Every structure is written in C-alpha cells, then in structure tokens.
Amino acid sequence: MLSLSLKEALSRLKDGSLSAKELCEKCIDRAVKTRELNAIVTPTYSQARKQAEVAAQTWSRTGKSTTSARKLEGLPIVVKDNFCTKGVHTTCASRMLENYVPPYNATVVQRLFTQGAVLLGKSNMDEYGMGSGSVDSIFGPVRNPWKYEFTNTRTIPEGTLDTSSLLASPQSPGEALGTRGLHRSVHPGTGGSNPGLHEEGAWRVAGGSSGGSAAAVAAGICFGALGSDTGGSTRNPSSYCGVVGLKSSYGLLSRHGLIPLVNSLEVPGIMARSVDDVNTLQNIMAGTDEHDSTTLTDDRFVTSDLPEDIDVKHLHIGIPKEYHAPGLSPDVLDAWRRAADKFEQAGAKVTEVSLPHTQYSILCYIVLCCCEVASNMARYDGIEYGHRGQQELSTEQMYAMSRHEGFNEVVRGRIFAGNFFLLRRNYEQYFLKAQRVRRLIKDDFTRVFDEGVNVLLTPTTLTDAPRYDWFTAADNRTRNEEQDIFTQPINMAGIPAVTVPAGLTSNGLPIGLQFIGQMFKDKEMLTVAKWFEQQVQFENLNLDHLDN
Amino acid sequence: MIHRSTSFLLSFVPSAPSWTTIDENKLPKVPELTTDVIELLERLSLVEFNNKAGVDRLTKVIQSVNRLYTVDTDGVEPLDTVLEDRVLHLRDDDVTDGNCRKDIISNATKTVEDYFVAPPGNIPLMKIERDYKPDTKSDSTESDSAT
C-alpha cells in the first residue's frame, strides 16, 4: 500500500477503501521500521495522528453532506528540516539551530496544511543544505533505502521517538563524533551503526542535500515531500533514491520560511513517486506570496492537471553535448541514449545542441554560493535565536564563540571563502566575474530555446548512488564539484527541471534523467517527463516485506 | 544487446566528452594567504580557521575557481538575479502584523523583561596568537576544538 502514488492514495481515501487513520498508522509504522535510514530527524507522530483523525472524519462526511474534503485531506508528507514549521523543531541539521522552534509556517508548508496534508516529520539533510550526500548532518548520515539490508525491524516504542531523545542522541556515538566536522575526517565505517552486520560503509548515500526527504519518499514513509534546490539538492537525491524530483521555475514557489542559503539560486523542491504527483503538489503551492517579493504576480503559470494521452511528435528535444562530461558512467550514458532514442522513435525531433559554458558553471556556482552564504550566515549571532556560546566577556567574543561552536567546518569554510571573494581587492576578479559568467550560462539556455528546442534531456548525475565509504573519502567541496555538475546550471538560469527515474543500473540502483524546461513553462516540461515515465514504467522500491 | 548497439549508431548523444582542457599554468596565481589576510577574514567572518587544514581548503577553493579566468567575459554585464527583467511587487506600506513579542523572543537564550541581552559591546576581539603551520598530528580532531 505504501508504494502507491499520491494520486492513487487519494482516490482510495475518496472511495472509502482506505481510511486516513489507517494510512497514517501505516506510514508511521514504516517510518519506525526504516529508522536506520535516518531520514526523519524530528518525528511528529502525535500531531499527525490528530490531523489524520480530522481527515478521517472529513472523508466520512464527504459525499453525504455539503462538506467536501480538501485536496490533500489526510495525505502524509515529510518536510525538509530547513522549512519553518510552527511549533516543530527546525534545525537545518546544525547545532546552531538545534533548539530553534519557529513561531510560523513557511508559506509552502502552510499551503500544504491548508489542503489537509498530514506532517509526519522533518527530514534529515546536510547542515544548512551545504552538501550533496546528506552525510554532513548533526544527526548523522542518511542511508539510501535501495539495496539496503535492514538489520533492525523490531518495533520501537513510541515513547522513545520524541524529539528530545533524538536530538540528544544521534544514532550512535560514532556518528555523532564523525559527522560534527567535515566528512573528510570521518574514518570510513564510523557511520555504520551496526558494524558486523553490514560491510562497513558499503551502503549507498541518499544524495543531498535533501537526502532525508528523498529516502522517505522512496521508502514509502510518505507520499510527497518538500526539499530545497539551490544547486541540485532536490534532483540529486531524487535521482539516487529513484523518485521524481522537481525544481520549479524561480519565482513560482514562495521562499518565505525557507531558511536561506543562496537567495538568488534556491527554490523549494518537490519530491514524489510520480510526475503527476509533483505536479499536484506544485499546483497547490505555486503562486504569489506577499511575504516573498520574488514570487510571480502575473498569470504566466496556470494550475492544471497533466494530460493522459501525450503526443511528443510536435516536440523538439535538445541533447546538450556538454552534458557528456568526464566521469559519466556507462550505465547513465546508456540510459540517456535510450531515452533520446525513445523520443526519436515516437516522432519527436531530437537534435544535439550546445551549451558551451556548462563546464564553468560549477566554478561560478562555488563563488556565488560562498558569497551569498557569507552574507546570509551573518544573521547568526546567538542573541535573538540560535546557539549562544557561554562567553560574556564582550559581544564580539560571544558572537565568535557561538558561530564557531554552532557551524560545522563546511559552513565555516564557505563563509571564509565567501568573505575572501567579497574583499574589496577580490570583488571584481571573483564575485563580478562569476556573475558575468552566470549571464553567459543563462544566455546559453535562452539561445537553444529561442532556436526552437522545447525541452532539454540530460543525465541528472554522473553515476548511480555512491557508496558511503567512497563518498566520504574526499572533502565536501570535491564531492560538490562532481555531484552538482548537471544540476546547478539550471539554478543559474532560474529555469525549471525535473528528474525522473530511468531504470536500474547493473548494480540494481536507480538512475534518473533530467528534463529542463523554459522559464515558467513547468507544465510543458512535466508533460514531456510524464510521457517518458509512461514509457519507462519504472518500478518503485517496495519495502512491504518490512511490514511482516 | 544487438538492438542496443544498432541504436547507438543513430544516437544523438555524443560518444565522448567534449570539455576543454584548461592549462593550469595559464591561470592567475593563488594570492598568498598571509597572516594579515587570515586575521582579516576571521574578523569579518567571526569564526576561526581553526587550523592549517582550514587555510589549505581555502587555497584549494581559490585554485579551483581561478579556472573562471579563462572565460571571456568582456562586455558581459553581471547577472544579479534572473528576475532582472521584471518589476518586483511592492506591497503598501501598512502595518499588517504585530503583537507578537512573545513569539519574537521565544527563541532567545537570554532575555530580561522582554529585551534581548548582549554582553558588553565596543570591545575588540581578543587577539589570539595562532600558527597555521602544518600540524604534526592528524587532522581527525580538527572539527571541534572550541568546546
């Protein structure tokens, strides 16, 4: 039942063959049984049960009276821990915000709640979203549910799952130690909470930084999840976990209440098990928000369902040659080729195109990301909220201690780099230079779309999900440079992109392909992605054996 | 398998990467991170580099992004935001929110009578004598020396 799509689950709630309470319990049970994945850092089960109760009553009344159920009535979701949730811990997986409880909901979260969605918990991530493996978190790394051997399927009493115990004790002392700093310093294997039962570090990373949300969707804990996407943080883990991950056009979804990392690049991300499902969630969340002046105010976006019968004959699919990058695995290349062939066989016009500045995009991303991070992180001083160091000598001294203790080494490193690029003597050479290159990257996309291309087709990642021990053998920046290679150019241009599972590799792991659309033409892109999904018939991960 | 290889011949996906090789020798030198620069960055960032590894990492980032130097950006305007062609919505200057004092201070560690509390101000950071020469011991404890 937990492998159903959001759409199927809703129709079962509607016809009464499934109750909202039952569904909620199933999801909670799955979350508990897959606890080793470390996908959920703050469970909100009692709140979820209350919401499900209300939903169950609403559904039972629906049809009999004038009351009607809301669009997501009783549907369990998971929210990445960098979206503010009223009264629920929002930590960004950082010591800095370990005790932060927001007094308000992020706009996108509120819109889901307004439509009756049930929050099951907050999901794990790289600290402040700075990472691509979901391994740099104070809660320890997220494990990819694919090819994962669950060692612990016993039921854990509800009482042990409250927030305080989770915050106080990450999965094992080894993890707590190992992940406090840069993951480079982690000895391979320290992340394994069950040494001996698993080959140390042999499990796969979930990708990042929204790895908890992707793993939760893949494992059947929820039917949809929020991630965020600054350079690929939604698409990368979606690809590794075999789910659909959407990065909307910049300005379509409000960022109010999303704890900022890189304002000019990031958008809320949507994850689910089908293209229709991400479309449904986007419809619910998209639109003007007076709390975010960058949201669109015109009617360039219309909410609608995607068509069932899709014809790709009239379409022009572009294959950017630069996306065959050094390090692309044969499996991914093969999947990419087959997808291109499918479109061609179905009558679409498929051509090779060029986006010449692709290889410089990741460098440009590093500079802009560090600069905005340096500026954004200036808000954390330990006074109004966040970790406060035990230091009363002077304000400055207290600031320095709070920040030093509150941020991990990756965050601190990016602050330094950002402040270096922003020094008066470096501003032109690094910051402005990167902004100029950013325009060239955006212009590359504009040009191919002006030439008649409707949608671009590329790989999402170089390979399938890497092993944890391999991933942590290099530092955060090195991994970012490889992991975000195909995803961050899209953030540079602000355009939409979606990753769709394309099949399994010889390792039995999922890989995704990325469709890139034109600004605010998210629907067109999603329609193409849905056609591809229909051709592939990807089989979602099924963990129903854990129920026994 | 046979079907696959036939279709490869027709494929529009290039068979090999076409990235430009960058001659590292033609890139600008990474400026030396002198003690002055390090101290300035620490003051601006209000965090410490911690150790030599932190300085090395910054050097590597700079080295990496120096490759941007090879891109010709003459006459290209910097791009601040992809919304540059749009007018941002401004709401009327009316008070629409308020009476949330409790909410505002609910996350502060230290408050007195609804005020945030800060230690004495206008005292410059203490100068700590540090040496970012290479460590002799391993860097496995590099993450959290300040606790």
XYZ file of C-alpha atoms in Angstrom:
695
model
C 0.000 0.000 0.000
C 2.874 2.343 0.749
C 4.166 2.111 -2.823
C 1.026 3.746 -4.138
C 1.285 7.100 -5.818
C -0.199 10.162 -4.148
C -2.976 10.161 -6.717
C -3.855 6.512 -6.062
C -3.792 7.004 -2.299
C -6.127 9.979 -2.601
C -8.581 8.070 -4.768
C -8.646 5.244 -2.200
C -9.312 7.733 0.569
C -12.081 9.110 -1.589
C -13.823 5.816 -2.358
C -13.536 4.795 1.286
C -11.406 1.685 0.684
C -8.723 3.260 2.847
C -9.153 5.419 5.931
C -6.955 8.392 6.685
C -6.221 6.970 10.142
C -5.161 3.636 8.742
C -2.966 5.313 6.175
C -1.308 7.492 8.807
C -0.608 4.473 11.049
C 0.879 2.549 8.132
C 3.213 5.420 7.348
C 4.246 5.845 10.982
C 4.896 2.126 11.184
C 7.057 2.286 8.071
C 8.945 5.286 9.425
C 9.695 3.397 12.629
C 10.753 0.255 10.803
C 13.068 2.157 8.497
C 14.552 4.242 11.287
C 18.054 3.045 10.400
C 17.852 5.141 7.242
C 17.991 8.198 9.485
C 15.660 10.017 7.099
C 13.445 11.609 9.745
C 15.111 13.704 12.435
C 12.050 15.090 14.194
C 9.016 12.829 14.039
C 5.642 14.495 14.620
C 3.548 11.379 15.037
C 1.121 12.546 17.689
C 0.343 15.685 15.726
C -0.016 13.549 12.590
C -2.471 11.227 14.342
C -4.622 14.186 15.346
C -4.585 15.562 11.798
C -5.429 12.114 10.423
C -8.358 11.840 12.817
C -9.802 15.085 11.481
C -9.192 13.938 7.927
C -10.901 10.615 8.553
C -13.983 12.408 9.840
C -13.989 14.777 6.897
C -13.753 11.912 4.410
C -16.591 10.041 6.079
C -18.785 13.126 5.801
C -17.754 13.914 2.250
C -20.437 12.946 -0.200
C -23.072 12.662 2.485
C -23.334 16.380 3.068
C -22.110 19.615 1.614
C -18.762 19.231 3.357
C -16.050 18.352 0.947
C -12.582 17.041 1.582
C -9.637 19.248 0.807
C -7.176 18.433 -1.981
C -4.690 16.559 0.220
C -7.031 15.569 3.042
C -5.203 13.015 5.193
C -2.179 12.613 2.967
C 1.111 12.025 4.861
C 4.029 14.241 3.865
C 7.550 14.945 5.097
C 9.240 18.357 5.153
C 12.966 19.046 4.944
C 14.332 20.473 8.160
C 15.134 23.857 6.649
C 11.478 24.874 6.227
C 9.928 26.598 9.224
C 7.171 24.592 10.847
C 5.201 26.285 13.593
C 5.859 24.700 16.975
C 8.051 21.977 15.457
C 11.858 21.977 15.700
C 13.576 23.306 12.571
C 17.294 22.673 12.855
C 18.865 22.796 9.381
C 20.728 19.775 10.805
C 23.002 22.252 12.550
C 23.996 22.720 16.141
C 23.285 26.410 15.562
C 19.534 25.782 15.311
C 19.346 22.640 17.418
C 16.821 24.242 19.769
C 15.052 26.516 17.303
C 11.258 26.256 17.234
C 9.742 28.613 14.643
C 6.665 30.633 15.572
C 5.346 30.408 11.992
C 4.957 28.099 8.997
C 6.792 28.580 5.731
C 4.314 29.619 3.035
C 4.666 26.385 1.057
C 4.218 24.312 4.230
C 1.147 26.352 5.186
C -0.376 25.815 1.747
C 0.036 22.045 2.096
C -1.520 22.121 5.571
C -4.403 24.263 4.325
C -5.185 21.494 1.844
C -5.199 18.875 4.589
C -1.725 17.328 4.287
C -0.528 15.462 7.393
C 3.017 16.194 8.584
C 4.821 13.005 9.640
C 8.115 14.623 10.464
C 11.066 16.787 9.486
C 13.719 15.230 7.321
C 17.482 14.972 7.552
C 19.841 16.970 5.350
C 23.374 18.285 5.041
C 23.931 21.097 7.519
C 22.239 24.200 6.067
C 21.929 22.362 2.771
C 25.643 22.579 2.160
C 26.447 19.197 0.743
C 25.456 16.628 -1.818
C 25.348 13.395 0.127
C 23.299 14.123 3.257
C 26.306 12.940 5.233
C 27.229 16.219 6.941
C 24.428 16.470 9.495
C 24.491 16.652 13.293
C 22.083 13.718 13.202
C 24.457 11.524 11.208
C 24.182 10.461 7.562
C 21.070 9.388 5.657
C 21.173 5.901 4.147
C 19.793 5.146 0.732
C 16.965 2.583 1.049
C 17.916 0.922 -2.244
C 19.987 -2.229 -1.764
C 19.940 -1.559 1.944
C 19.796 -4.534 4.266
C 17.620 -3.606 7.176
C 19.005 -5.107 10.318
C 16.556 -3.711 12.777
C 12.907 -4.320 12.066
C 11.717 -4.604 15.634
C 9.123 -2.091 16.699
C 10.414 0.733 18.812
C 8.032 2.006 21.471
C 6.543 5.355 20.584
C 7.893 6.964 23.764
C 11.498 6.695 22.639
C 10.798 8.620 19.491
C 10.173 12.032 20.921
C 12.190 14.950 19.707
C 14.340 15.436 22.758
C 15.745 11.926 22.740
C 16.537 12.161 19.047
C 18.208 15.490 19.370
C 20.193 14.377 22.343
C 21.397 11.104 20.912
C 22.058 10.621 17.244
C 22.130 7.027 16.117
C 25.433 6.121 17.644
C 28.263 7.910 19.392
C 30.487 7.130 16.391
C 28.194 9.026 14.087
C 27.809 11.960 16.365
C 31.550 12.354 16.530
C 32.312 11.618 12.943
C 29.842 13.972 11.367
C 30.397 17.017 13.504
C 33.112 18.278 11.260
C 33.928 17.836 7.666
C 33.060 14.388 6.432
C 36.574 14.042 5.062
C 37.754 13.448 8.566
C 35.333 10.617 9.146
C 37.030 7.291 9.255
C 35.198 5.034 6.819
C 32.874 2.891 8.807
C 32.281 5.180 11.755
C 28.879 5.858 10.230
C 27.792 2.252 10.477
C 25.567 1.804 13.472
C 25.554 -1.939 13.040
C 29.117 -2.938 12.323
C 29.452 -6.602 11.696
C 26.015 -6.906 10.181
C 26.955 -4.682 7.306
C 30.153 -4.362 5.415
C 31.389 -1.099 6.843
C 30.426 1.901 4.752
C 29.182 -0.283 1.923
C 25.699 1.159 1.941
C 24.807 3.890 -0.541
C 24.399 7.552 0.235
C 20.975 9.070 -0.397
C 22.405 12.097 -2.192
C 21.864 15.581 -0.983
C 21.244 17.861 0.479
C 17.554 16.831 0.675
C 18.505 13.171 1.211
C 16.093 12.591 4.094
C 13.085 13.648 2.018
C 14.151 11.534 -0.976
C 14.794 8.470 1.183
C 11.433 8.938 2.944
C 9.531 9.073 -0.354
C 11.423 6.070 -1.743
C 10.922 4.025 1.430
C 7.168 4.613 1.466
C 7.161 6.731 4.621
C 5.169 9.452 2.856
C 3.509 10.275 -0.456
C 5.211 13.553 -1.100
C 7.999 15.596 0.433
C 9.488 19.052 0.402
C 13.155 19.503 -0.335
C 15.018 22.589 -1.398
C 17.099 23.054 -4.528
C 19.988 25.504 -4.657
C 22.325 23.622 -6.971
C 20.608 20.280 -7.311
C 19.739 19.427 -3.721
C 16.339 18.060 -4.712
C 17.235 16.439 -8.030
C 20.453 14.742 -6.920
C 18.917 12.715 -4.054
C 15.757 12.064 -6.092
C 17.908 10.518 -8.788
C 19.853 8.388 -6.293
C 16.710 7.255 -4.480
C 14.623 6.520 -7.577
C 11.920 9.144 -7.130
C 10.687 12.137 -9.113
C 12.248 15.448 -8.039
C 11.089 18.839 -9.308
C 12.914 22.147 -9.219
C 10.330 24.738 -10.249
C 10.950 27.963 -12.129
C 12.474 30.569 -9.830
C 9.631 32.727 -8.538
C 6.897 30.121 -8.794
C 7.117 28.872 -5.214
C 7.495 31.152 -2.222
C 10.749 31.008 -0.274
C 9.222 32.669 2.785
C 10.099 30.470 5.750
C 12.753 28.521 3.860
C 15.896 29.219 5.866
C 18.057 30.967 3.276
C 21.260 29.592 1.833
C 21.668 31.252 -1.590
C 18.703 33.513 -2.233
C 19.324 34.127 -5.912
C 19.522 30.412 -6.784
C 17.348 28.387 -4.441
C 13.757 27.252 -4.743
C 11.594 24.848 -2.732
C 11.820 21.372 -4.273
C 9.084 18.772 -4.622
C 9.549 15.003 -4.396
C 7.059 12.226 -5.014
C 6.743 8.849 -6.729
C 5.254 10.107 -9.992
C 5.297 13.134 -12.265
C 1.557 13.665 -11.765
C 2.159 13.799 -8.025
C 4.815 16.508 -8.140
C 2.516 18.431 -10.464
C -0.364 18.155 -7.982
C 1.832 19.444 -5.171
C 3.201 22.249 -7.328
C -0.339 23.336 -8.221
C -1.184 23.581 -4.549
C 1.898 25.566 -3.535
C 2.582 27.819 -6.531
C 1.673 31.458 -6.783
C 2.054 34.923 -5.383
C 3.055 35.354 -1.773
C 3.163 38.809 -0.298
C 5.922 37.639 2.040
C 8.242 36.879 -0.888
C 8.599 39.716 -3.359
C 10.290 37.413 -5.882
C 7.178 35.289 -6.428
C 5.460 35.894 -9.733
C 2.421 38.119 -9.748
C 1.184 37.652 -13.293
C -0.752 34.799 -14.872
C 2.165 33.119 -16.600
C 1.526 29.998 -14.564
C -1.771 28.170 -14.722
C -2.599 25.296 -12.415
C -3.826 22.298 -14.324
C -3.530 18.532 -14.435
C -1.184 16.944 -16.930
C -2.835 15.257 -19.926
C -3.112 11.431 -20.006
C -2.624 10.969 -23.733
C 0.575 12.685 -24.645
C 1.876 13.119 -28.148
C 5.526 14.043 -28.495
C 5.527 14.261 -32.320
C 5.496 18.041 -32.443
C 8.258 18.347 -29.862
C 11.870 19.323 -30.257
C 14.115 17.633 -27.694
C 17.625 19.056 -27.323
C 20.588 16.928 -26.231
C 23.296 19.272 -24.905
C 26.596 17.707 -25.889
C 28.484 19.243 -22.950
C 26.451 17.046 -20.606
C 28.609 14.169 -21.672
C 31.098 15.190 -19.009
C 34.240 13.479 -17.810
C 33.300 10.777 -15.305
C 29.892 9.917 -16.793
C 29.256 6.254 -16.056
C 28.436 3.845 -18.924
C 25.119 2.962 -17.268
C 23.980 6.572 -17.183
C 25.201 7.206 -20.722
C 23.281 4.141 -21.858
C 20.070 5.304 -20.165
C 20.467 8.760 -21.698
C 20.919 7.312 -25.192
C 17.963 5.028 -24.859
C 15.770 7.897 -23.720
C 16.833 10.027 -26.684
C 16.083 7.099 -28.993
C 12.629 6.667 -27.464
C 11.728 10.245 -28.254
C 13.034 9.943 -31.760
C 11.158 6.689 -32.382
C 7.979 8.353 -31.156
C 8.378 11.033 -33.796
C 9.919 13.864 -31.802
C 12.647 15.941 -33.350
C 15.828 15.140 -31.440
C 18.966 17.165 -32.055
C 22.320 17.744 -30.458
C 22.677 21.274 -29.090
C 25.490 23.132 -27.398
C 25.573 24.940 -24.057
C 29.231 25.974 -24.266
C 29.632 27.402 -20.751
C 28.445 24.274 -18.954
C 31.851 23.247 -17.659
C 32.405 26.623 -15.989
C 29.049 26.642 -14.283
C 30.113 24.691 -11.203
C 33.001 27.141 -10.603
C 30.647 30.068 -10.965
C 28.287 28.298 -8.565
C 31.003 27.876 -5.942
C 31.837 31.587 -5.954
C 28.235 32.823 -5.869
C 27.207 30.245 -3.305
C 30.049 31.116 -0.914
C 29.404 34.858 -1.263
C 25.703 34.591 -0.516
C 26.394 32.134 2.289
C 28.869 34.536 3.909
C 26.207 37.208 3.789
C 23.284 35.023 4.888
C 25.125 33.433 7.781
C 25.829 36.863 9.247
C 22.388 36.696 10.870
C 23.518 34.065 13.369
C 24.925 35.853 16.384
C 23.449 33.855 19.268
C 21.315 36.706 20.561
C 17.843 36.546 19.004
C 17.839 32.814 18.253
C 20.269 30.009 17.655
C 23.151 28.630 19.666
C 24.681 31.048 22.179
C 28.207 30.374 23.404
C 28.975 30.623 27.134
C 31.015 33.784 26.807
C 30.084 37.085 28.429
C 33.375 38.959 28.023
C 32.201 41.039 25.072
C 29.586 40.969 22.325
C 32.150 40.186 19.638
C 33.696 37.411 21.674
C 30.290 35.881 22.279
C 29.408 36.121 18.559
C 32.633 34.402 17.607
C 32.180 31.591 20.084
C 28.530 30.991 19.181
C 29.358 30.831 15.498
C 32.415 28.697 15.958
C 30.526 26.161 18.039
C 27.318 26.384 16.039
C 28.585 25.825 12.487
C 30.339 22.767 11.161
C 33.564 23.024 9.228
C 31.874 23.017 5.828
C 29.735 26.017 6.733
C 32.684 27.870 8.240
C 34.802 27.104 5.186
C 32.196 28.575 2.856
C 31.885 31.695 4.999
C 35.645 32.234 4.764
C 35.697 31.656 1.030
C 32.747 33.994 0.531
C 34.344 36.740 2.569
C 37.573 36.251 0.624
C 35.813 36.624 -2.754
C 33.997 39.687 -1.447
C 37.106 41.502 -0.214
C 37.410 44.847 -1.998
C 40.585 43.655 -3.734
C 38.911 40.446 -4.993
C 35.374 41.625 -5.667
C 35.844 42.316 -9.383
C 38.087 39.346 -10.077
C 35.914 36.753 -8.357
C 32.403 37.914 -7.488
C 31.654 40.086 -10.513
C 33.498 37.671 -12.779
C 31.257 34.841 -11.574
C 28.161 36.986 -12.090
C 29.272 37.700 -15.666
C 29.815 34.006 -16.335
C 26.381 33.395 -14.832
C 24.868 35.588 -17.543
C 26.696 33.597 -20.230
C 25.297 30.362 -18.781
C 21.777 31.776 -18.748
C 22.220 33.090 -22.304
C 23.266 29.600 -23.472
C 19.886 28.246 -22.381
C 17.964 31.209 -23.819
C 19.654 30.690 -27.180
C 18.802 26.985 -27.554
C 15.211 27.606 -26.513
C 14.980 30.513 -28.969
C 16.203 28.159 -31.663
C 13.083 26.077 -31.178
C 14.039 23.480 -28.574
C 11.109 22.735 -26.240
C 12.808 20.662 -23.591
C 16.387 19.542 -22.944
C 17.214 15.973 -21.943
C 20.323 15.284 -19.831
C 21.594 12.961 -17.118
C 20.901 14.114 -13.533
C 24.073 12.711 -12.007
C 27.285 11.139 -13.294
C 26.659 7.748 -11.698
C 24.248 5.822 -9.508
C 24.329 6.397 -5.733
C 27.921 6.165 -4.471
C 28.957 4.059 -1.506
C 29.252 5.904 1.777
C 32.902 4.974 2.310
C 33.836 6.194 -1.160
C 31.793 9.356 -0.805
C 33.374 10.339 2.479
C 36.917 9.686 1.267
C 37.045 13.148 -0.334
C 36.060 16.509 1.093
C 32.731 18.288 0.772
C 33.844 20.691 -1.972
C 35.348 17.976 -4.170
C 32.131 15.989 -3.949
C 30.045 19.085 -4.689
C 32.034 19.714 -7.842
C 31.213 16.218 -9.129
C 27.730 15.801 -7.743
C 26.142 19.069 -8.848
C 27.734 19.147 -12.264
C 24.500 18.665 -14.273
C 22.081 20.299 -11.882
C 23.425 23.695 -10.799
C 23.492 25.324 -14.289
C 19.684 25.189 -14.153
C 19.664 27.218 -10.916
C 21.950 29.756 -12.584
C 19.314 30.299 -15.262
C 16.282 30.074 -12.946
C 14.514 27.664 -15.287
C 12.606 24.509 -14.245
C 13.984 20.966 -14.274
C 12.725 17.590 -13.148
C 14.474 14.271 -12.635
C 12.587 11.090 -13.481
C 13.759 7.529 -12.735
C 15.013 5.978 -15.958
C 15.785 2.469 -14.777
C 18.245 0.463 -12.740
C 21.965 0.118 -13.268
C 23.856 -3.159 -13.270
C 24.210 -2.617 -9.500
C 20.444 -2.667 -9.132
C 20.410 1.023 -8.225
C 18.142 3.664 -9.731
C 19.308 6.447 -12.016
C 17.400 9.491 -13.080
C 17.346 11.576 -16.224
C 16.763 15.293 -16.151
C 14.314 17.276 -18.277
C 14.997 21.005 -18.452
C 12.207 23.372 -19.447
C 11.764 27.030 -20.311
C 11.080 29.730 -17.745
C 7.581 29.292 -16.291
C 6.825 26.501 -18.768
C 6.947 23.919 -15.991
C 3.789 22.250 -17.335
C 5.227 21.623 -20.775
C 8.361 20.116 -19.225
C 6.358 17.957 -16.810
C 4.169 16.708 -19.651
C 7.252 15.540 -21.543
C 8.593 13.969 -18.347
C 5.286 12.182 -17.822
C 5.400 10.740 -21.330
C 8.883 9.407 -20.575
C 7.676 7.987 -17.268
C 4.885 6.160 -19.113
C 7.422 4.586 -21.481
C 9.838 3.528 -18.744
C 7.307 2.024 -16.323
C 9.861 2.256 -13.519
C 9.104 0.003 -10.608
C 9.213 1.900 -7.330
C 11.065 0.452 -4.386
C 8.772 -1.831 -2.451
C 9.598 -2.379 1.215
C 6.348 -4.149 2.096
C 8.365 -7.113 3.418
C 9.225 -4.953 6.425
C 5.573 -4.978 7.458
C 5.719 -8.623 8.479
C 22.280 -6.185 -26.790
C 22.299 -6.256 -30.576
C 19.361 -3.908 -30.667
C 21.169 -1.562 -28.338
C 24.327 -1.315 -30.359
C 22.400 -0.634 -33.564
C 20.515 2.192 -31.967
C 23.756 3.646 -30.637
C 24.835 4.366 -34.179
C 21.815 6.594 -34.607
C 22.127 8.186 -31.197
C 22.205 11.921 -30.765
C 24.085 11.585 -27.531
C 27.765 12.254 -28.169
C 30.025 9.278 -27.616
C 32.789 11.134 -25.786
C 33.131 14.150 -23.502
C 33.951 17.401 -25.257
C 35.177 19.505 -22.370
C 38.012 21.950 -22.938
C 41.208 21.100 -21.142
C 42.348 24.050 -19.101
C 46.053 24.771 -18.936
C 46.599 25.274 -15.215
C 49.849 27.127 -15.941
C 47.983 29.945 -17.630
C 45.814 30.666 -14.610
C 46.460 33.521 -12.193
C 48.479 32.603 -9.118
C 46.596 31.982 -5.899
C 47.331 35.002 -3.724
C 49.313 34.117 -0.639
C 47.125 33.885 2.422
C 49.258 35.935 4.770
C 48.605 36.224 8.482
C 47.087 39.655 7.787
C 44.581 38.236 5.302
C 43.722 35.350 7.587
C 43.121 37.667 10.508
C 41.010 39.972 8.378
C 38.862 37.075 7.181
C 38.483 35.768 10.711
C 37.376 39.189 11.889
C 34.871 39.543 9.040
C 33.563 36.011 9.422
C 33.581 35.951 13.230
C 34.792 32.376 13.176
C 38.271 30.941 13.334
C 40.060 28.984 10.657
C 40.834 26.527 13.388
C 43.964 25.068 11.860
C 46.184 24.760 8.842
C 43.628 22.485 7.169
C 41.142 25.361 7.062
C 43.653 27.600 5.312
C 44.561 24.815 2.888
C 40.942 24.315 1.990
C 40.504 27.991 1.175
C 43.613 27.852 -1.006
C 42.152 24.896 -2.902
C 38.819 26.626 -3.475
C 40.588 29.686 -4.859
C 42.760 27.490 -7.051
C 39.687 25.738 -8.386
C 37.634 28.825 -9.205
C 40.619 30.542 -10.801
C 39.706 28.478 -13.862
C 36.909 31.018 -14.438
C 39.672 33.334 -15.554
C 39.783 31.528 -18.923
C 36.203 32.534 -19.783
C 35.964 35.626 -21.967
C 33.541 37.968 -20.227
C 34.448 41.204 -21.970
C 31.394 43.416 -22.268
C 29.179 40.992 -20.330
C 27.070 42.574 -17.606
C 26.999 40.806 -14.227
C 23.740 38.946 -13.540
C 22.331 39.553 -10.051
C 19.001 37.846 -10.445
C 17.088 36.017 -13.137
C 14.180 38.359 -12.437
C 16.083 41.374 -13.741
C 13.535 41.921 -16.499
C 10.642 42.115 -14.054
C 9.337 44.684 -11.653
C 9.145 43.218 -8.185
C 5.856 43.520 -6.384
C 5.862 46.070 -3.575
C 3.051 45.980 -1.081
C 1.520 49.042 0.504
C 3.425 50.430 3.455
C 0.839 49.405 6.026
C 1.294 47.583 9.290
C -0.206 44.132 8.757
C 1.477 42.266 11.552
C 2.198 42.814 15.208
C 1.546 41.848 18.813
C 3.986 39.005 18.509
C 6.510 39.988 21.171
C 6.289 36.592 22.798
C 6.930 34.822 19.514
C 9.866 37.066 18.688
C 11.732 36.433 21.901
C 10.684 32.813 22.307
C 13.917 31.526 20.773
C 16.391 33.763 22.589
C 18.630 32.069 25.146
C 18.844 35.123 27.358
C 16.191 37.789 27.893
C 15.367 40.315 30.606
C 11.923 41.891 30.730
C 11.252 41.261 27.052
C 14.660 42.518 25.972
C 17.383 40.543 24.244
C 20.578 40.555 26.275
C 24.063 41.020 24.836
C 27.430 41.114 26.628
C 29.269 44.497 26.783
C 29.884 45.999 23.339
C 32.642 48.037 21.690
C 35.381 45.706 22.870
C 37.523 44.403 20.023
C 38.063 40.669 19.660
C 40.921 39.362 21.720
C 43.952 38.650 19.635
C 44.875 35.026 19.870
C 48.374 34.008 18.879
C 47.920 31.342 16.272
C 50.165 29.496 13.999
C 48.731 27.941 10.879
C 51.855 25.975 10.072
C 51.194 22.376 9.100
C 50.071 20.229 12.012
C 52.149 17.328 13.066
C 49.250 15.381 14.434
C 46.498 14.022 12.247
C 43.519 16.172 11.450
C 40.938 13.765 12.788
C 40.135 16.092 15.668
C 40.061 19.206 13.557
C 36.368 19.804 13.777
C 35.624 20.923 17.265
C 38.443 22.322 19.260
C 36.481 25.131 20.821
C 34.156 23.171 23.055
